[in-house]
XYZ file of C-alpha atoms in Angstrom:
750
model
C -2.749 37.672 -23.400
C -3.296 38.621 -19.731
C -0.453 37.745 -17.359
C -2.627 35.302 -15.383
C -3.651 33.463 -18.545
C 0.005 33.186 -19.584
C 0.766 31.609 -16.209
C -2.127 29.158 -16.621
C -0.904 28.035 -20.067
C 2.789 28.045 -19.187
C 4.753 24.794 -19.674
C 1.836 22.928 -21.280
C 2.499 20.646 -24.228
C 0.192 21.001 -27.273
C -2.253 18.280 -26.157
C -2.450 19.654 -22.621
C -3.025 23.164 -23.946
C -5.757 21.903 -26.277
C -7.558 20.305 -23.313
C -7.214 23.355 -21.046
C -8.526 25.823 -23.653
C -11.228 23.592 -25.172
C -14.553 25.342 -25.844
C -17.611 24.864 -23.648
C -19.529 21.640 -24.025
C -18.641 18.027 -23.360
C -14.891 17.360 -23.219
C -13.254 13.943 -22.808
C -9.562 13.854 -21.913
C -7.831 10.490 -22.084
C -4.964 11.086 -19.672
C -2.443 8.265 -19.740
C -0.292 7.408 -16.739
C 2.132 10.184 -15.831
C 0.778 12.514 -18.524
C -0.008 15.495 -16.292
C -3.670 14.741 -15.592
C -3.901 16.855 -12.430
C -2.071 19.730 -14.101
C -4.573 19.741 -16.969
C -7.590 19.538 -14.688
C -6.454 22.348 -12.378
C -5.347 24.562 -15.279
C -8.713 23.934 -16.935
C -10.499 25.133 -13.785
C -8.278 28.227 -13.555
C -8.836 28.951 -17.267
C -12.611 28.756 -16.827
C -12.453 31.225 -13.938
C -10.108 33.710 -15.631
C -10.972 33.476 -19.332
C -14.580 32.299 -19.285
C -15.599 34.486 -16.354
C -17.013 31.774 -14.118
C -17.429 32.557 -10.438
C -15.716 29.991 -8.156
C -19.093 28.893 -6.764
C -20.148 27.945 -10.310
C -17.445 25.261 -10.558
C -18.288 21.726 -9.405
C -15.262 19.406 -9.484
C -15.138 15.885 -8.054
C -12.452 13.276 -7.598
C -11.973 10.112 -5.523
C -9.644 10.961 -2.626
C -9.470 13.821 -0.174
C -5.790 14.294 -1.010
C -6.535 14.693 -4.706
C -9.299 17.208 -3.949
C -6.966 19.227 -1.713
C -4.195 19.200 -4.328
C -6.648 20.502 -6.928
C -7.825 23.272 -4.610
C -4.264 24.298 -3.684
C -2.991 24.347 -7.268
C -5.849 26.527 -8.516
C -5.265 28.956 -5.659
C -1.542 29.082 -6.508
C -2.452 30.081 -10.054
C -5.101 32.732 -9.422
C -4.980 33.462 -5.695
C -7.651 33.460 -2.988
C -10.238 34.373 -5.621
C -10.464 30.636 -6.250
C -11.986 29.968 -2.829
C -15.641 29.072 -2.965
C -15.256 26.352 -5.574
C -16.934 23.009 -4.976
C -13.909 20.702 -5.139
C -14.665 17.505 -3.242
C -14.683 13.763 -3.434
C -17.967 12.396 -4.785
C -18.983 11.430 -1.257
C -17.812 14.713 0.233
C -19.904 16.698 -2.254
C -22.939 14.543 -1.452
C -22.512 15.043 2.299
C -22.491 18.797 1.701
C -25.693 18.585 -0.339
C -27.408 16.275 2.142
C -26.547 18.419 5.161
C -28.034 21.443 3.360
C -31.316 19.592 2.743
C -31.283 16.969 5.507
C -34.967 17.346 6.343
C -35.895 16.428 2.754
C -34.285 13.004 3.212
C -35.593 12.363 6.726
C -32.446 13.361 8.618
C -31.032 16.152 10.754
C -27.903 18.036 9.599
C -25.666 16.338 12.193
C -26.236 12.846 10.798
C -23.591 10.160 11.373
C -21.839 8.287 8.571
C -21.556 4.575 9.319
C -18.435 2.741 8.240
C -18.178 -0.903 7.222
C -17.928 -2.154 10.813
C -20.988 -0.108 11.816
C -22.953 -1.488 8.876
C -22.129 -5.066 9.804
C -23.049 -4.479 13.450
C -26.496 -3.175 12.486
C -27.036 -6.115 10.117
C -25.947 -8.583 12.805
C -28.490 -7.144 15.240
C -31.303 -7.360 12.668
C -30.613 -10.842 11.282
C -32.486 -12.794 14.005
C -35.618 -10.761 13.269
C -35.437 -11.959 9.654
C -34.644 -15.568 10.580
C -31.163 -15.300 9.088
C -28.178 -17.067 10.658
C -24.856 -15.119 10.650
C -23.037 -18.457 10.410
C -24.777 -19.296 7.142
C -24.851 -15.763 5.718
C -22.140 -13.551 7.232
C -23.133 -9.912 7.828
C -20.218 -8.929 5.614
C -21.891 -10.714 2.697
C -25.160 -8.898 3.367
C -23.492 -5.481 3.404
C -21.631 -6.414 0.218
C -24.982 -7.011 -1.483
C -26.180 -3.673 -0.132
C -23.145 -1.953 -1.668
C -23.607 -3.685 -5.032
C -27.162 -2.392 -5.217
C -26.269 1.136 -4.130
C -23.350 1.354 -6.574
C -25.921 0.733 -9.295
C -28.168 3.445 -7.867
C -30.727 0.919 -6.621
C -32.515 0.282 -3.331
C -31.232 -3.002 -1.821
C -34.780 -3.910 -0.740
C -35.703 -4.015 -4.434
C -32.709 -6.154 -5.439
C -33.574 -9.549 -4.025
C -31.842 -11.103 -7.038
C -28.475 -10.328 -5.407
C -29.123 -12.961 -2.722
C -29.507 -16.730 -3.235
C -33.119 -17.775 -4.000
C -33.790 -19.413 -0.577
C -33.184 -16.156 1.324
C -34.215 -13.491 -1.180
C -37.349 -12.416 0.660
C -35.496 -12.435 3.975
C -32.747 -10.289 2.447
C -35.272 -7.774 1.153
C -36.970 -7.656 4.558
C -33.598 -7.122 6.224
C -32.725 -4.336 3.790
C -35.965 -2.557 4.675
C -35.342 -2.925 8.423
C -31.770 -1.717 7.941
C -32.952 1.423 6.200
C -35.410 2.150 9.011
C -32.731 1.565 11.675
C -30.372 4.050 10.060
C -33.151 6.603 9.758
C -33.932 6.218 13.477
C -30.230 6.670 14.271
C -30.020 9.785 12.053
C -27.323 8.035 10.040
C -26.310 7.122 6.500
C -23.852 4.488 5.453
C -21.151 5.234 2.885
C -23.141 3.827 -0.033
C -26.232 5.831 0.935
C -24.525 9.171 0.425
C -24.663 9.157 -3.371
C -27.933 7.203 -3.738
C -29.766 9.493 -1.308
C -28.381 12.604 -3.012
C -29.656 11.373 -6.376
C -33.022 10.657 -4.759
C -33.013 14.148 -3.190
C -32.504 15.765 -6.586
C -35.028 13.570 -8.398
C -37.745 13.959 -5.759
C -37.238 17.722 -5.416
C -37.079 19.243 -8.924
C -36.794 22.780 -7.552
C -33.618 21.859 -5.624
C -32.140 20.102 -8.656
C -32.951 23.083 -10.883
C -31.281 25.481 -8.445
C -28.044 23.486 -8.483
C -28.120 23.145 -12.278
C -28.345 26.929 -12.540
C -25.572 27.333 -10.001
C -23.044 24.873 -11.431
C -22.155 26.137 -14.896
C -19.337 23.640 -15.387
C -18.836 20.129 -14.016
C -15.380 18.530 -13.946
C -14.688 14.903 -13.075
C -11.343 13.319 -12.255
C -10.685 9.567 -12.682
C -13.857 9.223 -14.748
C -13.017 5.598 -15.585
C -13.685 4.671 -11.950
C -17.196 6.113 -11.716
C -20.105 3.758 -11.064
C -23.715 3.978 -12.209
C -24.859 5.940 -9.130
C -22.105 8.544 -9.585
C -22.996 8.824 -13.259
C -26.632 9.405 -12.271
C -25.539 12.176 -9.900
C -23.685 13.969 -12.691
C -26.701 13.596 -14.982
C -28.935 15.256 -12.363
C -26.545 18.223 -12.023
C -25.757 18.752 -15.718
C -27.717 21.599 -17.298
C -28.748 22.095 -20.921
C -25.374 23.674 -21.828
C -23.726 20.320 -21.056
C -20.474 21.905 -19.907
C -18.844 18.732 -18.662
C -15.119 17.946 -18.567
C -14.162 14.370 -17.732
C -10.574 13.220 -17.349
C -9.555 9.594 -17.063
C -7.730 6.611 -18.473
C -9.579 3.444 -19.426
C -6.291 1.544 -19.045
C -6.306 2.369 -15.324
C -9.863 1.271 -14.521
C -9.312 -1.182 -11.636
C -12.423 -0.934 -9.460
C -14.957 -3.090 -11.289
C -15.362 -5.127 -8.096
C -16.872 -2.104 -6.360
C -19.135 -1.054 -9.194
C -16.921 1.028 -11.502
C -18.278 0.986 -15.075
C -15.603 1.130 -17.750
C -18.441 1.828 -20.179
C -18.868 5.303 -18.654
C -15.655 6.487 -20.305
C -15.626 4.213 -23.375
C -19.190 5.194 -24.340
C -18.832 8.903 -23.582
C -18.521 9.760 -27.265
C -21.712 7.843 -28.043
C -23.656 9.626 -25.273
C -22.178 12.996 -26.319
C -21.630 12.754 -30.107
C -20.355 16.357 -30.240
C -17.774 15.792 -27.489
C -14.259 17.066 -28.045
C -11.691 14.317 -27.364
C -8.072 14.969 -26.392
C -5.483 12.247 -25.765
C -2.580 13.031 -23.443
C -0.036 10.502 -24.666
C 3.243 11.738 -23.198
C 4.418 10.143 -19.956
C 6.722 12.395 -17.912
C 7.137 9.931 -15.046
C 8.800 6.713 -16.191
C 11.958 5.869 -18.108
C 11.654 4.658 -21.697
C 12.238 0.976 -20.904
C 9.690 0.939 -18.086
C 7.149 2.578 -20.376
C 7.946 0.054 -23.091
C 7.122 -2.732 -20.661
C 3.904 -0.961 -19.616
C 2.737 -0.489 -23.208
C 3.352 -4.161 -23.934
C 1.350 -5.267 -20.889
C -1.743 -3.205 -21.672
C -1.678 -3.630 -25.462
C -3.126 -7.134 -25.148
C -6.420 -5.816 -23.753
C -9.277 -5.636 -26.243
C -11.769 -3.416 -24.385
C -9.783 -0.176 -24.517
C -9.219 3.007 -26.490
C -6.184 2.233 -28.717
C -3.220 4.406 -27.713
C 0.446 4.059 -26.887
C 2.298 6.229 -24.410
C 5.633 7.859 -25.269
C 8.172 9.667 -23.126
C 10.996 12.185 -23.502
C 12.768 10.495 -20.574
C 16.035 8.548 -21.052
C 16.179 4.808 -21.702
C 16.951 3.958 -18.095
C 17.398 0.567 -16.465
C 15.457 -2.469 -17.707
C 12.689 -4.244 -15.883
C 14.404 -6.815 -13.646
C 12.615 -10.166 -13.279
C 13.511 -12.661 -10.602
C 12.063 -16.154 -10.270
C 12.780 -17.267 -6.700
C 12.653 -20.775 -5.222
C 9.829 -19.835 -2.837
C 8.225 -16.848 -1.146
C 10.997 -16.683 1.469
C 13.711 -16.380 -1.163
C 11.515 -13.885 -2.997
C 11.377 -11.712 0.143
C 15.134 -12.047 0.673
C 15.747 -10.875 -2.891
C 13.538 -7.830 -2.293
C 15.382 -7.020 0.928
C 18.831 -7.398 -0.641
C 17.885 -5.286 -3.640
C 16.435 -2.542 -1.438
C 19.785 -2.361 0.354
C 21.493 -2.146 -3.070
C 19.220 0.722 -4.096
C 19.980 2.584 -0.888
C 23.742 2.029 -0.891
C 24.590 2.247 -4.594
C 21.902 4.568 -5.919
C 21.262 6.753 -2.878
C 17.526 6.063 -2.626
C 15.785 6.736 0.667
C 13.374 4.113 2.023
C 10.449 6.462 1.272
C 11.398 6.334 -2.421
C 10.834 2.573 -2.604
C 7.546 0.666 -2.702
C 6.527 -2.987 -2.820
C 3.173 -3.875 -4.389
C 1.253 -7.134 -4.059
C -2.143 -8.407 -5.154
C -3.471 -9.535 -1.746
C -2.627 -8.359 1.774
C -1.596 -11.843 2.916
C 1.560 -11.561 0.783
C 3.046 -8.929 3.075
C 3.669 -11.143 6.126
C 6.857 -12.900 4.988
C 8.083 -9.737 3.337
C 7.702 -7.852 6.625
C 9.689 -10.545 8.439
C 12.619 -10.285 6.026
C 12.630 -6.486 6.055
C 12.710 -6.543 9.855
C 15.638 -8.956 9.779
C 17.597 -6.529 7.588
C 16.624 -3.475 9.632
C 14.787 -1.873 6.713
C 12.082 0.550 7.922
C 8.696 -0.024 6.314
C 5.074 0.988 6.609
C 2.016 -0.981 5.496
C -0.364 1.292 3.614
C -3.943 0.184 4.132
C -3.137 -1.951 7.181
C -4.710 -1.277 10.569
C -5.629 2.359 10.236
C -5.208 4.838 13.064
C -8.953 5.468 13.157
C -9.678 1.737 13.332
C -7.881 1.276 16.668
C -10.149 0.442 19.594
C -9.389 3.478 21.724
C -9.835 5.813 18.747
C -13.184 4.255 17.834
C -14.204 4.607 21.512
C -13.311 8.301 21.463
C -15.020 8.863 18.110
C -18.185 7.298 19.580
C -18.266 10.066 22.212
C -17.767 12.713 19.531
C -20.504 11.212 17.367
C -22.935 11.281 20.280
C -22.170 14.940 20.933
C -23.049 15.775 17.332
C -25.808 13.180 16.850
C -27.505 12.069 20.121
C -29.673 9.606 18.136
C -26.667 7.478 17.111
C -27.521 4.154 18.780
C -24.296 2.429 17.690
C -22.130 5.178 19.151
C -24.216 5.015 22.329
C -23.687 1.250 22.648
C -19.926 1.700 22.257
C -19.473 4.663 24.607
C -21.844 3.721 27.435
C -19.392 1.328 29.088
C -16.051 2.936 28.196
C -14.917 3.256 30.902
C -17.020 0.595 32.626
C -20.151 1.931 34.321
C -21.875 -1.338 35.182
C -24.569 -0.811 32.558
C -25.189 -4.250 31.076
C -26.722 -5.328 27.782
C -30.203 -5.849 29.304
C -30.197 -2.322 30.713
C -29.077 -0.936 27.364
C -31.812 -2.875 25.585
C -34.452 -1.472 27.982
C -33.114 2.039 27.457
C -33.227 1.742 23.664
C -36.716 0.222 23.821
C -37.869 3.132 25.991
C -36.219 5.591 23.582
C -38.094 4.015 20.656
C -41.446 4.049 22.466
C -41.096 7.686 23.515
C -39.366 8.860 20.276
C -36.315 9.919 22.245
C -32.627 9.749 21.488
C -30.577 7.294 23.612
C -29.037 10.265 25.463
C -32.464 11.745 26.193
C -33.626 8.298 27.368
C -30.696 8.180 29.811
C -31.666 11.599 31.155
C -35.306 10.520 31.520
C -34.309 7.340 33.365
C -32.093 9.367 35.695
C -35.053 11.603 36.539
C -37.198 8.566 37.327
C -39.451 8.979 34.291
C -38.641 5.448 33.117
C -39.411 2.459 35.309
C -37.116 -0.465 36.092
C -33.904 1.398 36.915
C -32.512 1.345 40.455
C -30.974 4.357 42.288
C -27.341 3.474 41.517
C -28.126 2.825 37.870
C -30.091 6.065 37.577
C -27.114 7.930 39.013
C -24.736 6.453 36.419
C -27.158 7.127 33.561
C -27.520 10.728 34.704
C -23.768 11.249 34.786
C -23.438 9.809 31.310
C -26.255 11.969 29.889
C -24.770 15.125 31.447
C -21.522 14.565 29.552
C -23.306 15.687 26.395
C -24.229 19.213 27.384
C -26.132 20.899 24.596
C -25.883 17.972 22.142
C -25.373 19.288 18.661
C -24.214 22.712 19.845
C -20.793 22.139 18.323
C -22.397 22.512 14.921
C -22.720 26.236 15.558
C -19.346 27.259 16.959
C -17.288 25.930 19.895
C -13.819 24.651 19.139
C -13.899 20.928 18.306
C -10.650 20.210 20.177
C -12.082 21.740 23.374
C -15.255 19.665 23.083
C -13.282 16.470 22.431
C -10.846 17.118 25.279
C -13.679 17.780 27.724
C -15.592 14.650 26.716
C -12.558 12.373 27.085
C -11.577 13.939 30.426
C -15.049 14.168 31.983
C -15.960 10.647 30.872
C -13.049 9.276 32.908
C -11.462 7.608 29.875
C -8.222 9.603 30.023
C -7.960 9.125 33.795
C -8.429 5.371 33.415
C -5.540 5.097 30.955
C -3.287 7.517 32.841
C -3.555 5.454 36.046
C -3.043 2.119 34.308
C 0.358 0.409 34.531
C -0.237 -1.695 31.410
C 2.076 -1.000 28.480
C -0.793 -1.286 25.968
C -2.765 1.356 27.895
C 0.150 3.777 27.655
C 0.081 3.276 23.904
C -3.692 3.871 23.861
C -3.219 7.078 25.831
C -0.636 8.271 23.315
C -3.057 7.505 20.495
C -5.828 9.520 22.152
C -3.439 12.422 22.592
C -2.564 12.101 18.904
C -6.296 12.215 18.099
C -6.689 15.481 20.011
C -3.640 16.828 18.187
C -5.171 15.885 14.826
C -8.351 17.780 15.746
C -6.268 20.859 16.586
C -4.487 20.587 13.224
C -7.866 20.289 11.532
C -8.976 23.526 13.230
C -5.870 25.326 11.948
C -6.490 24.094 8.409
C -10.189 24.999 8.317
C -10.195 28.108 10.474
C -12.788 29.486 12.849
C -15.686 27.855 10.995
C -14.392 24.338 11.810
C -16.948 22.166 13.591
C -16.838 18.778 15.245
C -19.288 17.522 12.614
C -16.828 18.588 9.890
C -14.012 16.679 11.595
C -16.139 13.542 11.922
C -17.099 13.853 8.258
C -13.429 14.052 7.280
C -12.623 10.925 9.300
C -15.593 9.029 7.851
C -14.581 9.782 4.264
C -10.892 8.877 4.559
C -9.655 6.281 2.065
C -6.436 4.250 1.995
C -4.663 6.678 -0.392
C -5.517 9.486 2.035
C -3.681 7.581 4.786
C -0.438 7.403 2.807
C 2.101 9.818 4.286
C 5.080 10.535 2.049
C 6.848 12.264 4.958
C 7.483 8.913 6.657
C 10.935 7.700 5.571
C 10.057 4.032 5.206
C 9.535 1.541 2.405
C 5.839 1.459 1.483
C 4.122 -1.923 1.334
C 0.687 -1.903 -0.259
C -1.734 -3.679 -2.539
C -1.776 -2.756 -6.203
C -5.197 -1.174 -5.711
C -3.839 1.092 -2.957
C -0.959 2.160 -5.230
C -3.274 3.951 -7.657
C -2.332 7.621 -7.896
C 1.104 7.220 -6.286
C 4.594 7.067 -7.802
C 8.040 6.020 -6.599
C 11.589 5.988 -7.994
C 11.759 2.227 -7.350
C 8.890 -0.285 -7.420
C 8.760 -4.011 -6.699
C 5.788 -6.054 -7.888
C 5.868 -9.422 -6.135
C 3.926 -12.619 -6.712
C 3.499 -12.449 -10.490
C 1.934 -15.879 -10.578
C -1.214 -17.241 -12.115
C -3.774 -17.219 -9.298
C -2.311 -14.135 -7.631
C -1.895 -11.762 -10.572
C -4.202 -12.416 -12.294
C -6.249 -13.443 -9.265
C -7.801 -16.908 -9.283
C -11.306 -15.398 -9.173
C -10.803 -13.844 -12.597
C -9.931 -17.030 -14.527
C -13.347 -17.688 -16.061
C -14.256 -14.103 -16.933
C -12.478 -12.353 -19.848
C -13.558 -8.957 -18.508
C -11.993 -9.772 -15.136
C -8.754 -10.895 -16.796
C -8.601 -7.552 -18.611
C -9.097 -5.780 -15.275
C -6.224 -7.776 -13.763
C -4.051 -6.736 -16.702
C -5.003 -3.105 -16.079
C -4.026 -3.623 -12.451
C -0.591 -4.862 -13.557
C -0.315 -1.831 -15.851
C -1.102 0.497 -12.949
C 1.660 -1.157 -10.921
C 4.236 -0.816 -13.695
C 3.428 2.837 -14.343
C 3.987 3.808 -10.689
C 7.758 3.310 -11.245
C 9.977 6.213 -12.268
C 13.466 4.687 -12.526
C 13.647 1.092 -11.301
C 11.124 -1.720 -11.669
C 11.295 -5.303 -10.401
C 8.985 -8.266 -10.921
C 9.284 -11.351 -8.753
C 7.596 -14.722 -8.640
C 8.056 -17.833 -6.509
C 8.391 -21.260 -8.099
C 6.747 -22.694 -4.990
C 4.400 -20.879 -2.632
C 2.868 -22.236 0.543
C -0.894 -22.462 0.697
C -2.968 -21.540 3.742
C -2.273 -24.965 5.204
C 1.473 -24.421 4.870
C 1.802 -26.979 2.056
C 4.374 -26.013 -0.618
C 2.571 -25.815 -3.946
C 4.242 -25.387 -7.361
C 3.067 -22.246 -9.129
C 2.600 -21.104 -12.702
C 4.023 -17.817 -13.824
C 1.594 -15.024 -14.536
C 0.607 -14.781 -18.205
C 1.733 -11.139 -17.921
C 5.319 -12.230 -17.197
C 6.174 -12.641 -20.872
C 4.513 -9.447 -22.149
C 7.429 -6.973 -21.934
C 9.745 -7.125 -24.977
C 13.097 -8.894 -24.443
C 15.109 -5.695 -24.927
C 13.289 -4.074 -21.986
C 13.987 -6.915 -19.546
C 16.852 -8.535 -17.704
C 16.430 -11.783 -15.736
C 18.387 -12.507 -12.595
C 18.606 -15.362 -10.124
C 17.373 -14.896 -6.567
C 20.896 -14.667 -5.134
C 22.375 -12.548 -7.925
C 21.868 -8.819 -7.571
C 21.231 -7.070 -10.901
C 23.962 -4.997 -12.463
C 23.305 -2.320 -15.021
C 25.664 -0.766 -17.518
C 25.716 0.728 -20.984
C 25.446 -2.749 -22.493
C 22.404 -3.988 -20.530
C 20.289 -4.313 -23.680
C 22.820 -6.657 -25.233
C 22.935 -8.728 -22.050
C 19.172 -8.825 -21.455
C 17.889 -12.390 -21.236
C 15.846 -13.809 -24.100
C 12.181 -14.641 -23.716
C 11.659 -17.598 -21.362
C 11.393 -21.111 -22.743
C 9.973 -24.336 -21.299
C 12.509 -26.109 -19.090
C 10.642 -29.061 -17.618
C 7.708 -31.247 -18.473
C 5.680 -33.279 -16.031
C 2.310 -34.774 -16.918
C 2.088 -32.354 -19.821
C 2.438 -29.274 -17.582
C 5.416 -27.004 -18.439
C 7.580 -25.555 -15.702
C 9.648 -22.526 -16.702
C 13.185 -21.464 -15.906
C 14.373 -17.960 -16.760
C 18.130 -18.146 -16.273
C 20.405 -17.609 -19.266
C 20.482 -20.587 -21.614
C 23.647 -22.707 -21.740
C 25.416 -25.017 -24.210
C 24.204 -28.524 -23.290
C 27.268 -30.218 -24.771
C 29.589 -28.421 -22.288
C 27.703 -29.853 -19.325
C 26.586 -33.170 -20.777
C 30.111 -34.609 -20.732
C 30.046 -34.425 -16.907
C 26.484 -35.617 -16.472
C 26.163 -39.339 -15.909
C 23.335 -41.230 -14.198
C 23.729 -41.065 -10.444
C 25.600 -37.734 -10.285
C 24.335 -34.919 -8.097
C 23.122 -31.668 -9.682
C 21.371 -28.473 -8.600
C 18.553 -26.666 -10.398
C 17.864 -22.964 -9.591
C 14.142 -23.660 -9.137
C 13.957 -27.211 -7.763
C 17.196 -27.409 -5.775
C 19.428 -30.473 -5.446
C 18.704 -33.846 -7.005
C 20.092 -37.032 -8.548
C 20.332 -37.474 -12.309
C 18.471 -40.573 -13.500
C 18.762 -40.530 -17.315
C 19.736 -38.357 -20.280
C 18.080 -38.685 -23.662
C 18.668 -36.936 -26.970
C 21.576 -34.700 -27.962
C 22.332 -31.035 -28.611
C 19.394 -28.631 -28.280
C 16.983 -31.506 -27.687
C 18.885 -33.064 -24.771
C 16.637 -33.898 -21.837
C 17.571 -34.960 -18.334
C 15.314 -36.837 -15.931
C 16.153 -35.851 -12.350
C 14.862 -37.080 -8.986
C 14.862 -33.891 -6.922
C 15.177 -34.159 -3.150
C 12.173 -31.914 -2.483
C 10.074 -31.830 -5.661
C 10.107 -35.346 -7.053
C 11.016 -36.477 -10.559
C 11.034 -34.010 -13.439
C 12.247 -34.037 -17.043
C 14.321 -30.979 -17.982
C 15.441 -29.508 -21.294
C 19.178 -29.125 -20.705
C 19.575 -26.031 -22.869
C 17.371 -24.042 -20.508
C 17.651 -25.947 -17.238
C 20.764 -24.093 -16.009
C 21.928 -27.119 -14.007
C 24.970 -27.014 -11.775
C 27.095 -30.165 -11.378
C 27.573 -30.925 -7.658
C 29.486 -34.202 -7.673
C 30.118 -37.581 -9.264
C 27.866 -40.589 -8.877
C 28.152 -42.286 -5.484
């Protein structure tokens, strides 16, 4: 066996080796959490190049984040050297941008087209709604763009999917969708959802182009196949040749993007579509301890729509899952803060090795407050992104105009930053003139400055001329010129840097620092890409960034993020907070069994991010948006882990682990209170009711770990069936089962 092949197959377990060396044809790899998915995929690519004789340009591999694509590229190069360069390893959207730029004229664009983000989409929709007699108050632009995305994820044209909108506005929605498409074409732009749909259309409408790529790409490889939508599936179908050399890697148990069009059926029905497919299951988890994995298996086993499998691990037993039911969200946050300090002091974990996951972003606010109080450094992954800051979007608008002078949205943003006295009416006249004369907004400015357009006074013409001259040789950066030099010149010559440098405002100093950081990031991009780096490439990279791409493991801070953002990451210690019915699973999923299964997969993803320590928390009472304390129900997932994999603690009692933690693990929770037929649960260790009952007499004061202090009203029954009726100071009257209530006697009757 050649030395390179030995290196490729080194350290693979039998299932991994079987997947890497599988024969040509369709191959489905079920890669469970922590099973070495990326290792198998990259080794498979290297094996195809070395043993099957593929040229790097004949490999087409796609994944979902830029980081994952870069890791794949780097690992293959480490195995076989620079020979690996030339492979197509991209995100789905990145690959489509590359295809569209190569054939831009076939889809009615120029190669320097802009890519509109969500905010850009909504701005265009907002401008078009009056034309279609649609009121943004009744139908928010965000809802319109959501319908657009739903259609495009299915590979459809939104103008043909009137059924997505309510019946009264269906025709208006379809009209708006058509106007929207025209507006983006005029601006030489695509939105994010267009990239895949338009690429599929390019290949279907141009058979000779599709045939050329089918001949070129001898093997297609897809990462995270469970998250592909219908449009992405259509793209793969257009590129797959008659040899059907297709490797897909994924895990149906980690499919968590149904809300954005992911089709679980793509992976579950693969064997039906390709009856001769080879199937390999990677069932060994190398990430998590045995007890954490036991909890994970129990959570996901209850799902029906899945490929039956159970993960195993060679890792030690480890610490149990720690569950804490807190009084409210404030006590929940305090518990997290205290336990983080314990992990740092007693177990030597750095802040960067700890993460807190939640279902919705709103849950982070109180947590952030409590971490600040304790001096614990943290970062919010998926919060306000660097490229979403005002000054950065202003600067990017200038860069977009340099590459794409037809970009009307970028023009509207840049024209008055810094202020030039060019009002909305003037801008409207300029854009109208540009449309009439088939000019770009920049060319319209130049024409107005020369006096070719009427209605602009001398001072205004002077300002428009200065602005137009900023963009010398628009589009020239596509063919050379260092992007950092172009960006630096634009920001300096526009007066934007001077404006911020002269300002005495603290916020402007921060904005200046951010712009300097932007220029630094462009320089770093040039170093990474080399001499062929262009400004268009940099803008493409920024446009295609996702939340996982923004995560920086070099920052030594606790990571706070949603469960969706946690996909693909791992940490020694993980907290999952808010395990309550209505949060996890989310209230929107209650009436849909498929949605409930997705929420369970989301919980499974959270559990399997943890390597050594895992914590679940819930609040007995959580404040609603109006600030009203509302009793909660525990998540139905709370009880899934087996008792010997769990230990329950109170909110003020830090967990302790030792060789006997299995013996001390709390039993499965039992009902502790009944009110109007609704059970309320308590998860403290059960107690002997006879020991306490001798001290409990009507009128005495007691404390309950969930409901706080109260006055005992009556006791009925005896032994295991003893019940106490208590008037709590804050939560009213409740009937408790003494065996599980964990009451504390505070004082005799007054």
